[in-house]
PDB file of C-alpha atoms and ligand atoms in Angstrom:
ATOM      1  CA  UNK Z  15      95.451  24.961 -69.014  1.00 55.00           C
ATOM      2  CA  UNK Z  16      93.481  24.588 -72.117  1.00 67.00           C
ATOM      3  CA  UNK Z  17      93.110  20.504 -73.382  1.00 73.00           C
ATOM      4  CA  UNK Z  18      94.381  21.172 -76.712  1.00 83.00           C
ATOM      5  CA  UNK Z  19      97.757  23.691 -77.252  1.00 89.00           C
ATOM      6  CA  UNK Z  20      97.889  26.001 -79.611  1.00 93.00           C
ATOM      7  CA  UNK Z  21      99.629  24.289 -81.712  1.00 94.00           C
ATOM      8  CA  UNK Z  22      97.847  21.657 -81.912  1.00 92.00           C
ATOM      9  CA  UNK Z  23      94.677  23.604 -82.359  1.00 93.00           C
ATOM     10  CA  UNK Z  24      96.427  25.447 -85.512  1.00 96.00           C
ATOM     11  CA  UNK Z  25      97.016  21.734 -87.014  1.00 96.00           C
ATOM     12  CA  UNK Z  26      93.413  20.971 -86.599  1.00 95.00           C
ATOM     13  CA  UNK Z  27      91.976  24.020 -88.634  1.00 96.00           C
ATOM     14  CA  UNK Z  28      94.541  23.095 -91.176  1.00 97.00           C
ATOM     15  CA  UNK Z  29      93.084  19.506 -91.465  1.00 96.00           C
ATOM     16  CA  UNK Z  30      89.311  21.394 -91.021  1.00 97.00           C
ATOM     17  CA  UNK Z  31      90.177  23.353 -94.094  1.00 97.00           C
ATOM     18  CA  UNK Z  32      91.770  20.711 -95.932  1.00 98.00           C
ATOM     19  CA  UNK Z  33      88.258  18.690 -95.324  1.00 97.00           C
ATOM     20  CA  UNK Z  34      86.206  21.737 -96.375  1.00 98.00           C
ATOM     21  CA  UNK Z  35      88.402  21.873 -99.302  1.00 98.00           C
ATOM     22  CA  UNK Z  36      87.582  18.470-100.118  1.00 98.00           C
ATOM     23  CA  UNK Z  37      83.742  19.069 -99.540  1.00 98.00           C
ATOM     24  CA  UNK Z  38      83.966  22.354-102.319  1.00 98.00           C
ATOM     25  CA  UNK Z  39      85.460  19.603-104.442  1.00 97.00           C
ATOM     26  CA  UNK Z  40      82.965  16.972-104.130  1.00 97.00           C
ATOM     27  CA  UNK Z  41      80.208  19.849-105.041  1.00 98.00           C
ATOM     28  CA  UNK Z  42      81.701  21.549-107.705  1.00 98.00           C
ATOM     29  CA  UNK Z  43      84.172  19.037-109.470  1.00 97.00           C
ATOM     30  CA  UNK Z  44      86.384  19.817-111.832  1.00 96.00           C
ATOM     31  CA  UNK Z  45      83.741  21.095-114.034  1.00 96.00           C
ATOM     32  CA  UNK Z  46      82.022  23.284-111.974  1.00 95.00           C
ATOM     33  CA  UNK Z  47      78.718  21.266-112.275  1.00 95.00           C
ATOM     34  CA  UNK Z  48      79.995  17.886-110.830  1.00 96.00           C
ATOM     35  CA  UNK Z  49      77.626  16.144-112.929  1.00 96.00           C
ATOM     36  CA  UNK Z  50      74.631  17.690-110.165  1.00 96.00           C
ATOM     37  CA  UNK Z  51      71.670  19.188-112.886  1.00 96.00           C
ATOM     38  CA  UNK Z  52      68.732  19.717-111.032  1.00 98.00           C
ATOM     39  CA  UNK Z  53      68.095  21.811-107.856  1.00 98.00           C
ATOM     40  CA  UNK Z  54      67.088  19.271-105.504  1.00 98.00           C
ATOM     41  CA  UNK Z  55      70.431  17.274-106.340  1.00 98.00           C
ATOM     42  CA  UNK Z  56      72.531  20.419-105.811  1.00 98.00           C
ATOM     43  CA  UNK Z  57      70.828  20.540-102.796  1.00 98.00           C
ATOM     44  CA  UNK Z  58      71.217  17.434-101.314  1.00 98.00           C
ATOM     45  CA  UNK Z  59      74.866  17.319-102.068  1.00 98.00           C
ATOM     46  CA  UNK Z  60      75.602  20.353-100.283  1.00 98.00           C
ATOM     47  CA  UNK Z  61      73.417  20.209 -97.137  1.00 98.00           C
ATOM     48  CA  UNK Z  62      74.795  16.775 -97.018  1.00 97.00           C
ATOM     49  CA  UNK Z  63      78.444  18.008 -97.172  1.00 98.00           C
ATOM     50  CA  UNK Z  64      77.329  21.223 -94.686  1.00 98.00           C
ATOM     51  CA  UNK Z  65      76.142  19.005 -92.515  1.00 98.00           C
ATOM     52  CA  UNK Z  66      79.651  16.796 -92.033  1.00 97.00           C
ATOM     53  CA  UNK Z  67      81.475  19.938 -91.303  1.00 97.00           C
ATOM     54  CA  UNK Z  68      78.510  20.973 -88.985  1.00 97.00           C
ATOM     55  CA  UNK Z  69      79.146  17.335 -87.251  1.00 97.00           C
ATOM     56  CA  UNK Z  70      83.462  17.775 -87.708  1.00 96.00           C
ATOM     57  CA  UNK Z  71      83.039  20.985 -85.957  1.00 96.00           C
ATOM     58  CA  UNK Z  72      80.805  19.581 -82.910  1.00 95.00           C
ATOM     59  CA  UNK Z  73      83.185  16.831 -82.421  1.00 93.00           C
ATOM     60  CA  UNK Z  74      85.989  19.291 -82.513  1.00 93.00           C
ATOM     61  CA  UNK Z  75      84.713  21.863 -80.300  1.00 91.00           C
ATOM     62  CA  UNK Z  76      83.842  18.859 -78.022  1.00 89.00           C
ATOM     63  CA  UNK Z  77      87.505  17.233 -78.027  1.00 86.00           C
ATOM     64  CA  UNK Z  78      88.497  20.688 -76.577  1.00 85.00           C
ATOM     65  CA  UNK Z  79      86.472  20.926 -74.002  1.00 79.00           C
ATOM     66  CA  UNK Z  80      87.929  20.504 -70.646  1.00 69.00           C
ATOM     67  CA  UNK Z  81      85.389  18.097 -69.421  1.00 64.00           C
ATOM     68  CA  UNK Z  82      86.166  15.627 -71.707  1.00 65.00           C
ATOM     69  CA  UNK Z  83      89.319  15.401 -68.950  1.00 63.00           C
ATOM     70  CA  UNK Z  84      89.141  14.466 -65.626  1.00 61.00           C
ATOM     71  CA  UNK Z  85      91.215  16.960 -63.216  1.00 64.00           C
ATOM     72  CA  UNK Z  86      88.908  19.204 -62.305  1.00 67.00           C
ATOM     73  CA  UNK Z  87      86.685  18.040 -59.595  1.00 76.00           C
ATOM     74  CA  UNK Z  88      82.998  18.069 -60.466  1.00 80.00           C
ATOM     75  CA  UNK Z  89      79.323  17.851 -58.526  1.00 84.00           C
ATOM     76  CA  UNK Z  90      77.771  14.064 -58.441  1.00 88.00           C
ATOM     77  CA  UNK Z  91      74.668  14.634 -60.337  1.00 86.00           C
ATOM     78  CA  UNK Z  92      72.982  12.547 -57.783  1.00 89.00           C
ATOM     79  CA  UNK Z  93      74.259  13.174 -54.399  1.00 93.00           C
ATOM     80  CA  UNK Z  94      75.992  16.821 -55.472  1.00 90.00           C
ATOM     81  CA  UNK Z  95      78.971  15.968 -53.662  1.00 90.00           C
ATOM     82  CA  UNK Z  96      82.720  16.807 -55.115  1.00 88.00           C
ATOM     83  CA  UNK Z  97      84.483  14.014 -57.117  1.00 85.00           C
ATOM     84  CA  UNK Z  98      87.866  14.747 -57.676  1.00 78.00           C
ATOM     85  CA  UNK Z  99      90.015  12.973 -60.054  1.00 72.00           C
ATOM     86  CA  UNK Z 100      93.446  13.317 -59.006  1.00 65.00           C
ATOM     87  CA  UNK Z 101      94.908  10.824 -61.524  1.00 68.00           C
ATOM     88  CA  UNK Z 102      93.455  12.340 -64.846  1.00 63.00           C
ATOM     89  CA  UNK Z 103      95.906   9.652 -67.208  1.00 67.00           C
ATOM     90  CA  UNK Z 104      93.927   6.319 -65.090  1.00 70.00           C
ATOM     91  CA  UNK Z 105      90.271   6.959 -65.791  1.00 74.00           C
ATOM     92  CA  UNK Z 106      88.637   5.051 -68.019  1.00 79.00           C
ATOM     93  CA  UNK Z 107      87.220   7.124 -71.204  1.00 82.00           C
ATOM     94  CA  UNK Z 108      84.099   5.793 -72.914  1.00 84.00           C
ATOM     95  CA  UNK Z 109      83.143   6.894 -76.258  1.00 89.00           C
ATOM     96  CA  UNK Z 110      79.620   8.600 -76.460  1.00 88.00           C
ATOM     97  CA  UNK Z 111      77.296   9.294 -79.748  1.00 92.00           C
ATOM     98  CA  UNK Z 112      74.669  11.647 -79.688  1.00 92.00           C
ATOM     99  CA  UNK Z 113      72.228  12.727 -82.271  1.00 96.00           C
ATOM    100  CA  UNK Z 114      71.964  16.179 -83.589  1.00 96.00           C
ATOM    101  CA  UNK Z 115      69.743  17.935 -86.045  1.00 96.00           C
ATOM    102  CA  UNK Z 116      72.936  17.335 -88.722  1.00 96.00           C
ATOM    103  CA  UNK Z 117      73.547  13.505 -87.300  1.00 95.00           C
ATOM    104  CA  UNK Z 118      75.354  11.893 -85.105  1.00 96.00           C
ATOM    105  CA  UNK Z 119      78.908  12.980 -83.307  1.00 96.00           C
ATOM    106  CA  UNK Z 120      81.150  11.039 -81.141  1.00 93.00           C
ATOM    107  CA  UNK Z 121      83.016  12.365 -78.414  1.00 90.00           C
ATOM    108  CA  UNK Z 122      84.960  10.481 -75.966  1.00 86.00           C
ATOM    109  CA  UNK Z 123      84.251  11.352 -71.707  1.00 83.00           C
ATOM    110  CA  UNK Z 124      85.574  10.200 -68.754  1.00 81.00           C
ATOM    111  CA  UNK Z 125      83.663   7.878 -66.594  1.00 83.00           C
ATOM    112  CA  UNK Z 126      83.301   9.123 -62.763  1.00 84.00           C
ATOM    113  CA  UNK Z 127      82.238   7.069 -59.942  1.00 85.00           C
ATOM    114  CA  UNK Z 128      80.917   9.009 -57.274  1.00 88.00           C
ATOM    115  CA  UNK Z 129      82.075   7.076 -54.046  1.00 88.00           C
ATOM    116  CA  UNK Z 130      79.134   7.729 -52.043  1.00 91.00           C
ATOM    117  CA  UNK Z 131      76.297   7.030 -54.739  1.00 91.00           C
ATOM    118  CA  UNK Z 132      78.521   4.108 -56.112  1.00 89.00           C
ATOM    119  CA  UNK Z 133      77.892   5.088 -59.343  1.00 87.00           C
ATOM    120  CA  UNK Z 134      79.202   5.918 -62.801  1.00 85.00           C
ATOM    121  CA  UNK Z 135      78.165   9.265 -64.052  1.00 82.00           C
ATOM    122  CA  UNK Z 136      80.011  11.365 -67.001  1.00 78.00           C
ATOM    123  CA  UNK Z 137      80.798  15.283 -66.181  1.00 70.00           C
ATOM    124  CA  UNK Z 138      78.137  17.073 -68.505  1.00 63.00           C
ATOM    125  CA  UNK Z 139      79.762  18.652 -71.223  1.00 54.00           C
TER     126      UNK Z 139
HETATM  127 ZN1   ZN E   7      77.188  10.906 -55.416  1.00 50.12          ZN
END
């Protein structure tokens, strides 16, 4: 079953559109110009605004994924042996940030402890 229904997954390109709405806005004001003159400033203000929906899509695509939720049983990275989950709703969920090339995203993960390594690894994903 997918992590996010359909439904849900129509209200979240409404809310993506309403933001890229908003980001049209913020470069072309109700003038058209949006008080940007030169090249370089129209230019900055719409790689930066690209680059939020380029982040806003990550973090979207990432929320989707099924490894962001335990339930399926995955490979320790160290040992290679199977850790199931078998109470998805109990594990504990720590928010990561990595850097891309457009900034940083969040995205939460669950936290798996391998029982036979003892340690806390997060499914890739
Ligand atoms: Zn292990």
């Amino acid at each position: 079953m997918p992590r996010i229904t359909a439904e849900e997954r129509k209200a979240r390109r409404r809310e993506f559109a309403e933001e890229a709405g908003q980001a049209f806005d913020q470069m072309l004001g109700s003038d058209g110009q949006n008080g940007l003159v030169t090249f370089e400033q129209r230019e900055e203000r719409a790689c930066e605004l690209g680059d939020a929906l380029t982040r806003r899509l990550l973090e979207e695509h990432l929320a989707a994924d099924d490894m962001a939720d335990p339930g399926v049983e995955v490979a320790c990275p160290i040992c290679g042996g199977p850790v199931p989950c078998e109470k998805p709703e109990q594990a504990e969920m720590e928010n990561r940030q990595v850097r891309t090339r457009r900034g940083a995203v969040e995205f939460e993960r669950a936290a798996l402890r391998c029982n036979r390594c003892r340690r806390v690894f997060f499914p890739r994903g």
